XYZ file of C-alpha atoms in Angstrom:
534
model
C -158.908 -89.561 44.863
C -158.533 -92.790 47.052
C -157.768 -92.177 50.625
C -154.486 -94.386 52.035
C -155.586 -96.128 55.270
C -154.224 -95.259 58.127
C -152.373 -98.013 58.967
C -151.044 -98.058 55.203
C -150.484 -94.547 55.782
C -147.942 -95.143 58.811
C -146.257 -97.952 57.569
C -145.022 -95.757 55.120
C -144.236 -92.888 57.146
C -142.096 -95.119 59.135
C -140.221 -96.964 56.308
C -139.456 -92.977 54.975
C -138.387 -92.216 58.528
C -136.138 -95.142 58.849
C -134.429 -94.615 55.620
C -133.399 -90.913 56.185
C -132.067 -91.702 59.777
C -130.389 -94.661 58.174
C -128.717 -92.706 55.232
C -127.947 -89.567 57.949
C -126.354 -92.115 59.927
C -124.225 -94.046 57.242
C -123.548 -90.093 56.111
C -122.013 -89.626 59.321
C -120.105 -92.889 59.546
C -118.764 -91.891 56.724
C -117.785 -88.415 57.792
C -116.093 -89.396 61.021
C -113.915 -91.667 58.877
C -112.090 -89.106 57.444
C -112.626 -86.346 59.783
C -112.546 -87.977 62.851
C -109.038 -89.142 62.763
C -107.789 -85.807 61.595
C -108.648 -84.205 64.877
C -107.423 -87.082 66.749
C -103.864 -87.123 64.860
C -103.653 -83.230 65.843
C -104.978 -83.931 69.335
C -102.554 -86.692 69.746
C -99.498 -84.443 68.035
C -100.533 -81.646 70.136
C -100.466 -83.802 73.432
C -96.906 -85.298 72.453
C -94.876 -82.050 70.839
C -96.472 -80.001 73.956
C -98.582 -77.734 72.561
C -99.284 -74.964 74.527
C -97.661 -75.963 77.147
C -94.161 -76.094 76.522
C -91.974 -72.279 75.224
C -90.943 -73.748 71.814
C -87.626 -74.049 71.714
C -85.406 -71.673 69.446
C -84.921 -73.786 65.481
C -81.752 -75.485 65.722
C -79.882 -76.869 62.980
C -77.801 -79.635 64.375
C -74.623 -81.174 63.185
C -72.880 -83.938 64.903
C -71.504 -84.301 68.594
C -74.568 -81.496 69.514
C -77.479 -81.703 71.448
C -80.951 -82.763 70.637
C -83.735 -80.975 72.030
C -87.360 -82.826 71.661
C -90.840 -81.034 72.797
C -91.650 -82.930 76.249
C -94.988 -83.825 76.839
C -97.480 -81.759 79.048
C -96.146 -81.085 82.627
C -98.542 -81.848 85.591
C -98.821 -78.321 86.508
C -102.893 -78.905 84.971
C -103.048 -81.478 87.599
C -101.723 -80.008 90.462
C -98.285 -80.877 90.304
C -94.868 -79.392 89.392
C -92.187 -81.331 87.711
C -89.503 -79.039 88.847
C -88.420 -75.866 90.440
C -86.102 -73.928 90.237
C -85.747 -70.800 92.259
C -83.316 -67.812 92.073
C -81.170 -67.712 95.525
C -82.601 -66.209 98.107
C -82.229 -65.560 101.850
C -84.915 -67.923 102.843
C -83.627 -70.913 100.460
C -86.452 -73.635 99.933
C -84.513 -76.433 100.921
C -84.355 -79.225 103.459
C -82.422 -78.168 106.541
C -81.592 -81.951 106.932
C -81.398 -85.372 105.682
C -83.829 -86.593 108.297
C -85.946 -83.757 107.033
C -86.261 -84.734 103.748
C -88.746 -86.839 102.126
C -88.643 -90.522 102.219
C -88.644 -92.927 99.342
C -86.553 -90.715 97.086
C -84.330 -91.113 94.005
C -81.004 -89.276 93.011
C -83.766 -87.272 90.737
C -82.261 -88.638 87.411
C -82.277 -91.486 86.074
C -79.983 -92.559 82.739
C -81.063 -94.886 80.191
C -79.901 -95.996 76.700
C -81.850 -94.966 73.854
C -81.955 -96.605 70.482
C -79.375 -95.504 68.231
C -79.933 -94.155 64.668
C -78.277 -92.749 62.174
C -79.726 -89.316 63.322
C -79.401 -89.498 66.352
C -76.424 -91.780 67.400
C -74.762 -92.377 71.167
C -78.113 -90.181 72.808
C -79.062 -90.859 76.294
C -82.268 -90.791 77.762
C -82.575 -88.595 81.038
C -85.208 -88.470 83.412
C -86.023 -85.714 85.575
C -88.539 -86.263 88.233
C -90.875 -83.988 89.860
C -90.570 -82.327 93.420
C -92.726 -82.884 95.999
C -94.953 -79.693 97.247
C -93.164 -77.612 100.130
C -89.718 -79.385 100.525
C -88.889 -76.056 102.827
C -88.216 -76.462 106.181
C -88.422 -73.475 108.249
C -87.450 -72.573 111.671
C -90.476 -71.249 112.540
C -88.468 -67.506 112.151
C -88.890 -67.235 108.331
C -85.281 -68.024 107.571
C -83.455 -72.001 106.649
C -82.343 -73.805 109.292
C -79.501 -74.162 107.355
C -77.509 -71.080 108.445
C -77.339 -67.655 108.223
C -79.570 -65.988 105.829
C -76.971 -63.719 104.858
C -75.535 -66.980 103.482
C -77.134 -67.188 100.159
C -77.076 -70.517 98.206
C -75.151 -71.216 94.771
C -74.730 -72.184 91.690
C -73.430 -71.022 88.097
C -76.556 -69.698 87.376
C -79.071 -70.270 90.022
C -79.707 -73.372 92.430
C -82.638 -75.439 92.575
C -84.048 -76.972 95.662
C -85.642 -79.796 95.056
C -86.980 -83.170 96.561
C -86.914 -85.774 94.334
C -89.913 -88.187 94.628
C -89.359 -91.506 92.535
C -93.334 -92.179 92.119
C -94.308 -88.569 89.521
C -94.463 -89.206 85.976
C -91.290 -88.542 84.512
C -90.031 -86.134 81.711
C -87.616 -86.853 79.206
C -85.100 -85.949 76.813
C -82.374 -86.807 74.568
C -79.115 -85.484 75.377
C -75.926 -86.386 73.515
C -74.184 -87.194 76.338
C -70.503 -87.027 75.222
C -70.859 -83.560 73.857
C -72.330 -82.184 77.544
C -70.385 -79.505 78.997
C -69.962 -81.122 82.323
C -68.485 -78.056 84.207
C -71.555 -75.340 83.365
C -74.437 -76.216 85.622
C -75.377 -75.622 89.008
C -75.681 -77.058 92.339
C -78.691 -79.053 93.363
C -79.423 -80.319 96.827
C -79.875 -84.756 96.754
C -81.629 -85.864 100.382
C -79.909 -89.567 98.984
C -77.206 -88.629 100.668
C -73.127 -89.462 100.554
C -71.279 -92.655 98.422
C -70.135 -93.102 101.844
C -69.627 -91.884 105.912
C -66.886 -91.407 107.973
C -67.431 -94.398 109.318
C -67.626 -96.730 106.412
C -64.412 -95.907 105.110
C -60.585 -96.338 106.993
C -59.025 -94.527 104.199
C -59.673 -91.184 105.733
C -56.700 -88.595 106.139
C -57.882 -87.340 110.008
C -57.673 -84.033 109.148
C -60.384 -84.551 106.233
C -62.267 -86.705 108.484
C -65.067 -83.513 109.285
C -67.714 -85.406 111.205
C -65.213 -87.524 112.928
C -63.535 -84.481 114.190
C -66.812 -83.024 115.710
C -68.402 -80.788 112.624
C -71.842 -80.043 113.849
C -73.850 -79.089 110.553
C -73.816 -82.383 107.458
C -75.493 -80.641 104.654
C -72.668 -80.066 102.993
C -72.509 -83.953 101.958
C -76.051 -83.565 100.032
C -75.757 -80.853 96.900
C -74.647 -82.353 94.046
C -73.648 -81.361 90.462
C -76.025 -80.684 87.809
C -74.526 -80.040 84.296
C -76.744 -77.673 82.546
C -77.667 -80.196 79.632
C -77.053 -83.771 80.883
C -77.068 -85.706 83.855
C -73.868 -86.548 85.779
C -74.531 -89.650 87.275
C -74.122 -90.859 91.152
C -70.301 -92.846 90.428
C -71.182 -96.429 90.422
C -68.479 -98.299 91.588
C -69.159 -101.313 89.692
C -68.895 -99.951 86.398
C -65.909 -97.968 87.046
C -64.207 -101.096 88.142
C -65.365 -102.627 85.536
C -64.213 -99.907 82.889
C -61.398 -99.947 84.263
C -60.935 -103.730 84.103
C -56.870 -104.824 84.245
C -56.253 -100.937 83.757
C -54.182 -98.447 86.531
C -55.092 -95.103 87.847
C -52.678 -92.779 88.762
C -53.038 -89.722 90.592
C -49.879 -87.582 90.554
C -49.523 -84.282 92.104
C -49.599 -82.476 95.845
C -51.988 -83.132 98.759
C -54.737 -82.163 96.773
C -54.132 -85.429 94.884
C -53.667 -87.269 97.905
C -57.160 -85.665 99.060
C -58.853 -86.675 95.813
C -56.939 -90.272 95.760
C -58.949 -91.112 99.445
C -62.388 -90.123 98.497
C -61.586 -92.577 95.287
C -60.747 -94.933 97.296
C -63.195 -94.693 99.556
C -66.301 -94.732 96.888
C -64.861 -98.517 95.771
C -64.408 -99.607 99.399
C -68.270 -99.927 99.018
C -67.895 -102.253 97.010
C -64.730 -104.151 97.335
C -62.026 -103.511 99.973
C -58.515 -103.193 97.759
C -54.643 -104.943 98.984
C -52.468 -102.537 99.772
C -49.053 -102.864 97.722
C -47.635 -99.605 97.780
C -44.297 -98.916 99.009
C -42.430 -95.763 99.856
C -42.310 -94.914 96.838
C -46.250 -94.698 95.666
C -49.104 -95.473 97.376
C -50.800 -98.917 95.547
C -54.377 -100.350 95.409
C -54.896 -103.363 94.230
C -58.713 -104.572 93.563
C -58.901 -108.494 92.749
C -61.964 -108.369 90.939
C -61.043 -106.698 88.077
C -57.302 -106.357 88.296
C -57.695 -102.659 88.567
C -54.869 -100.883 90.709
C -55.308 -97.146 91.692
C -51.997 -95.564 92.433
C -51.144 -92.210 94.013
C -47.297 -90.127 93.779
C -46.062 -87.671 95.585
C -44.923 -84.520 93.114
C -45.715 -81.309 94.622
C -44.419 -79.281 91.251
C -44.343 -81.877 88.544
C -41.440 -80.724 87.344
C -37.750 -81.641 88.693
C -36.671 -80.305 92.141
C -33.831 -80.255 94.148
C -32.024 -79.136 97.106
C -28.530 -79.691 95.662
C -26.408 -76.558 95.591
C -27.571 -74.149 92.836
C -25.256 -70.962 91.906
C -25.733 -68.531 94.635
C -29.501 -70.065 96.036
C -29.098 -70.815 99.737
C -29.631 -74.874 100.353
C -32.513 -74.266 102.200
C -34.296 -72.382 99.249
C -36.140 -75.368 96.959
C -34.723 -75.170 93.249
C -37.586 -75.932 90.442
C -36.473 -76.813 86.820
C -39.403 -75.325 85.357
C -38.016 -77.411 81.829
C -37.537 -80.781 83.034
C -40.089 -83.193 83.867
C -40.089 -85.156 87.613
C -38.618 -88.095 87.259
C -40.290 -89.399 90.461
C -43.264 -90.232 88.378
C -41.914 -90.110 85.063
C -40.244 -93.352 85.033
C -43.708 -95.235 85.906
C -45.570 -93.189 83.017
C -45.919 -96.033 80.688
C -47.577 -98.515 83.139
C -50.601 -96.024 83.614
C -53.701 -95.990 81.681
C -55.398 -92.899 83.180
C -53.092 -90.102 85.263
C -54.855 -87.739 87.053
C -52.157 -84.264 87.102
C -52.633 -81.967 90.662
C -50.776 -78.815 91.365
C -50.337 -75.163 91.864
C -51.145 -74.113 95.588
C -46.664 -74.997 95.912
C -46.143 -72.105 93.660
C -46.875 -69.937 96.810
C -43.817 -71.845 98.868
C -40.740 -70.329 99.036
C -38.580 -71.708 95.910
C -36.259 -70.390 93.090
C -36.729 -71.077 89.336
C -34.607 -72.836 87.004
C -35.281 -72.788 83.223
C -32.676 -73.866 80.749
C -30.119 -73.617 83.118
C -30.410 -70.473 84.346
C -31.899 -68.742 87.668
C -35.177 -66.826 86.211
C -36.531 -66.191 89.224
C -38.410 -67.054 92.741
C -41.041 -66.912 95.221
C -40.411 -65.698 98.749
C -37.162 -65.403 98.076
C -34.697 -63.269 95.390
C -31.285 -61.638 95.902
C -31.213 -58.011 95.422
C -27.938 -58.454 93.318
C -29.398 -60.575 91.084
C -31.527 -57.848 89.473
C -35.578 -57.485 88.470
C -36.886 -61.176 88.274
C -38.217 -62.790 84.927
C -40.186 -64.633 86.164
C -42.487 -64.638 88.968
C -44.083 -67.884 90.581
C -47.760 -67.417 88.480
C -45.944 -67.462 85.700
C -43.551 -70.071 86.954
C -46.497 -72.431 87.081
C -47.949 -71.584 83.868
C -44.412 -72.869 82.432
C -44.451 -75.916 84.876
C -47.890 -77.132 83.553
C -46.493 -77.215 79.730
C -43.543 -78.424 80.352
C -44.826 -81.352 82.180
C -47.686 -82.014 79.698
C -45.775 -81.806 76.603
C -43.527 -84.232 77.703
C -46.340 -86.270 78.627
C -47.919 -85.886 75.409
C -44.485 -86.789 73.428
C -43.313 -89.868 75.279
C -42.911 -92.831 73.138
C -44.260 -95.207 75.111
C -47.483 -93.518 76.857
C -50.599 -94.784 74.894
C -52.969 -93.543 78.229
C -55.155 -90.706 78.877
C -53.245 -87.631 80.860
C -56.089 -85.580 82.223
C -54.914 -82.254 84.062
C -57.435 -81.374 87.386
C -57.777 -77.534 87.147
C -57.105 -75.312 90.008
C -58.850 -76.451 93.513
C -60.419 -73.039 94.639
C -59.467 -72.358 99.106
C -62.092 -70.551 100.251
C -59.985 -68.154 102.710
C -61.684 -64.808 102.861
C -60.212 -61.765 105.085
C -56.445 -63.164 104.418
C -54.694 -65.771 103.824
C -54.282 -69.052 105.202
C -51.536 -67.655 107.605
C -53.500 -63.975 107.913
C -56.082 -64.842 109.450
C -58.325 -66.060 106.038
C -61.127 -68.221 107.322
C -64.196 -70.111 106.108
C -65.716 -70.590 109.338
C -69.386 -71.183 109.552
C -69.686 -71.739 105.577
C -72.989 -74.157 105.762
C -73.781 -74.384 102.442
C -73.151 -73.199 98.617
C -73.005 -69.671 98.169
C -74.566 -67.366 95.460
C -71.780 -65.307 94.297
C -68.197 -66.335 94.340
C -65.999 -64.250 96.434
C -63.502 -63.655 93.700
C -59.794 -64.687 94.322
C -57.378 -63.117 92.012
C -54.772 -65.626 93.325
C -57.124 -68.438 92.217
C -58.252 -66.678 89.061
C -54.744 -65.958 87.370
C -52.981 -69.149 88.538
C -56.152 -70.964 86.760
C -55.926 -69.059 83.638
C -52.065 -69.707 83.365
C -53.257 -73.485 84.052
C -55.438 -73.423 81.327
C -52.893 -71.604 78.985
C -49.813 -73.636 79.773
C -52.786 -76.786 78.911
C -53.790 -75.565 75.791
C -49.849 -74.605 74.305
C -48.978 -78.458 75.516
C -52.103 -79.265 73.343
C -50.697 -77.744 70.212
C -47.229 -79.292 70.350
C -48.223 -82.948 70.841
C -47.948 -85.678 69.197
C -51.022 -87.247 67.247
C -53.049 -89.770 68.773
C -52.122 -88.464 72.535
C -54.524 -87.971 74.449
C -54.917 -84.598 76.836
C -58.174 -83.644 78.855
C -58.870 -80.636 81.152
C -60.843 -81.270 83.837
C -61.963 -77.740 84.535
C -63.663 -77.943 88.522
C -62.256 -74.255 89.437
C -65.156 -72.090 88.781
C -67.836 -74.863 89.802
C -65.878 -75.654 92.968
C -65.729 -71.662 93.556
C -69.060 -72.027 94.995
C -68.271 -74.531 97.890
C -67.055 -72.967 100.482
C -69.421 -74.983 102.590
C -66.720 -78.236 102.002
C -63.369 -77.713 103.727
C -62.910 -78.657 106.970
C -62.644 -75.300 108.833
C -61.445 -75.441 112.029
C -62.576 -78.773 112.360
C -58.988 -80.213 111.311
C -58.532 -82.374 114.442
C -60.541 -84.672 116.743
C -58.967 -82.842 119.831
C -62.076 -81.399 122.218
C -60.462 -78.453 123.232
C -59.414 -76.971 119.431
C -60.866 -73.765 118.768
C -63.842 -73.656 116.609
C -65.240 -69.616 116.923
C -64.154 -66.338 116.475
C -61.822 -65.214 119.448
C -63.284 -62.112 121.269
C -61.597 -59.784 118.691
C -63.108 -61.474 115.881
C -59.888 -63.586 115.196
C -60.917 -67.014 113.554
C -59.171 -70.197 114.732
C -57.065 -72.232 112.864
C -58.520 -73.871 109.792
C -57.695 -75.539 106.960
C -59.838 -73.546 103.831
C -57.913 -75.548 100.895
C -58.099 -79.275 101.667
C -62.148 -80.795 101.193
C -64.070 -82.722 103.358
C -65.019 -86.837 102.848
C -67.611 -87.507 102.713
C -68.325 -83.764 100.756
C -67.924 -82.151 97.325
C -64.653 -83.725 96.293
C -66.314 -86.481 95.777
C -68.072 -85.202 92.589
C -64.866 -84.853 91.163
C -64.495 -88.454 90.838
C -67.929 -88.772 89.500
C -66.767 -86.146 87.012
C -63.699 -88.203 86.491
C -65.819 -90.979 85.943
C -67.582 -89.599 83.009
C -63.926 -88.520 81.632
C -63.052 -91.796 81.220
C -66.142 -93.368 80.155
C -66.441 -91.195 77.229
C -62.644 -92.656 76.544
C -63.294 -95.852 77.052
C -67.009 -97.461 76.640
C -67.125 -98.038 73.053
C -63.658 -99.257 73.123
C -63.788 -102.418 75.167
């Protein structure tokens, strides 16, 4: 047997050696070709749908006009970061005690954009939630907020989330169908961004809703805005409602609740453009030049008829309200607006006797013993009052706009009434719990009754909205003016020595303060009436 050299020997060994590593290799090349981007897909899917790191959500089978819920992608929580928190209400609230204690460089904490529309998914929008910054508290050094008393607890419908809303996290998304939101379940948030506008950037202030010009010490009550539960109610940009509102009148009809929301309208758009007064005795009248848009306010504290003429055996001084006949004092002008916006109620507690079909049914503050058991007392009264008016709104010939009917402003007077000695002094902030009001609870349900019966009777193609702010509103005692009614040094702003509040007005709102959001809430009324038609 002949011996290979050793040289011939290795050659071979290596070519052998080099062709296994070769084939193991092209084996493998092979392998990671089909495996390789297997793992990668399900890595990839994992990463986007949230694997592990988001609760699935319960299956949903959606039809139209609901929402969509997608899988987010990972929070930041693995890198030391917290997209958002919410906490339960507490005594010692996490919050800022303080615009000037907030965070700088902030957003309003959502942004909106407009997704692509499919046929699945049609009119979505994209929100954007950003993250909150670690430790927004700011404490007092004795464990409790600076932002009151402890006992004080803050609000919403279901909890309240303090947050700080830093524009430079990552943001999470979702697609929300935005004209399907509930806008009145949510809860309130607090927004260091401050106002649409101050005290002193706006002349249209009634004095007695002027709260920081008439020497209010505390401000917070500016910064907590509304949060619907499953969309984003955006800061009201004046531009676009101008703009949506292009060659179009508003109209806000009702008592000084009206009035009250008419100003803080007005005084969101004076940031933008300052409007010609036209009004007259008659109605107060806006006019903006750039877009021909007019915002119009009228007096009608029942919005029904009224008189003081001489009614069967009803002294003169005694108001007389035809619950069955609509108030002519806005009536006439109804076919000129494109949007009213309906106030009342809170005159269903004035003295007054009630007129329906001719005939005396019954009164507040005031009813003959003569004249027998009453039919009908003023709740009821006003329950009438709100169908009457809207079905006649609803059947008029020549009204093509939208009627939308403001639900029940909520006064915050606890431990009486406004002439008992009810107060909302020293109400910082939101609260938990509503203090219920029975007043404000029945008067809103006949509200919503006397809505829904004018619903039913009208005519097709008219066009009725609630705009339901009682039970989110119930939280905000924090945004009436108080005691602080008046810029006079020497009013009374504490408790007298027997506990005795001081004057106050716990009905009207503040401006700058919560009223504002129910023009941003308006705001989204009409843009869900009127984007897509223009």
């Amino acid at each position: 047997m002949t011996m290979s050299s050793p040289k011939h020997f290795s050659a071979r060994s290596v070519f052998n050696i080099t062709a296994s590593v070769g084939g193991l290799a092209l084996f493998l090349i092979i392998a990671s070709l089909v495996l390789v981007p297997s793992l990668l897909g399900s890595a990839f899917h994992d990463y986007l749908l949230g694997v592990d790191q988001y609760r699935m959500p319960d299956s949903v089978s959606l039809v139209n006009n609901q929402t969509e819920v997608l899988l987010l992608p990972p929070n930041h929580a693995q890198h030391g970061h917290n997209d958002t928190v919410t906490r339960e209400p507490s005594p010692d609230p996490d919050v800022p005690s303080s615009l000037a204690d907030a965070t700088k460089g902030v957003t309003d904490g959502m942004m909106v954009t407009k997704s692509e529309s499919t046929p699945e998914a049609p009119n979505l929008t994209k929100v954007i939630q950003f993250g909150e910054l670690p430790s927004p508290a700011i404490s007092n050094g004795s464990g409790k907020s600076d932002l009151g008393n402890s006992d004080d607890d803050l609000a919403s419908s279901n909890n309240i989330s303090a947050v700080v809303l830093p524009s430079s996290q990552p943001a999470d998304s979702r697609l929300v169908d935005s004209r399907s939101c509930d806008l009145y379940s949510g809860k309130w948030i607090y927004d260091p961004a401050g106002p649409l506008y101050t005290n002193s950037t706006c002349p249209m202030i009634t004095q007695m809703q002027n709260c920081q010009g008439n020497g209010r010490p505390d401000k917070d009550y500016e910064n907590w805005r509304w949060k619907p539960e499953h969309c984003n109610l955006p800061r009201f940009d004046a531009s676009k409602f101008l703009e949506l509102m292009r060659g179009k009148t508003l109209a806000f009809v009702g008592d000084s609740v009206a009035r009250n929301q008419m100003e803080s309208m007005l005084c969101i758009l004076w940031q933008v453009e300052a409007p010609k007064n036209r009004g007259n005795r008659r109605m107060q009248r806006w006019y903006f030049r750039s877009t021909s848009t007019t915002i119009i306010r009228i007096w009608s504290s029942w919005l029904v008829h009224k008189t003081s003429e001489t009614f069967q055996s009803v002294p003169d001084s005694v108001v007389k309200v035809h619950l069955d006949l609509p108030d002519e004092d806005f009536m006439e002008y109804l076919p000129k607006f494109d949007v009213v916006v309906l106030s009342s109620g809170h005159w269903f507690a004035k003295q007054s006797a009630y007129i329906l079909n001719g005939t005396l049914v019954g009164g507040q503050l005031w009813w003959p013993k003569e004249a027998g058991k009453m039919q009908i007392n003023n709740i009821e009264a006003f329950g009438i009052s709100v169908e009457s008016c809207l079905t006649t709104i609803a059947s008029h010939p020549n009204f093509t706009g939208l009627a939308i009917v403001r639900s029940y402003s909520p006064d915050h007077y606890e431990g009486g009434a406004w002439n008992t000695g009810g107060s909302c002094t020293g109400k910082v902030r939101p609260v938990s719990t509503v203090v219920r009001n029975g007043f404000t609870d029945v008067m809103h349900g006949k509200q919503v009754h006397g809505f829904k019966r004018a619903v039913k009777r009208a005519r097709a193609g008219s066009k009725l909205r609630l705009m339901d702010i009682t039970e989110p509103f119930g939280y905000r005692p924090d945004g009436h003016p108080g005691p602080y009614r008046s810029p006079d040094p020497k009013k009374i702003t504490k408790r007298g020595p027997n506990g005795e509040p001081p004057p106050q007005d716990c009905l009207h709102w503040c401006m700058p303060g919560p009223i504002d959001t129910w023009n941003e809430i308006l705001l989204e009324v009409i843009r869900r009436e009127f984007e897509d038609k223009q």
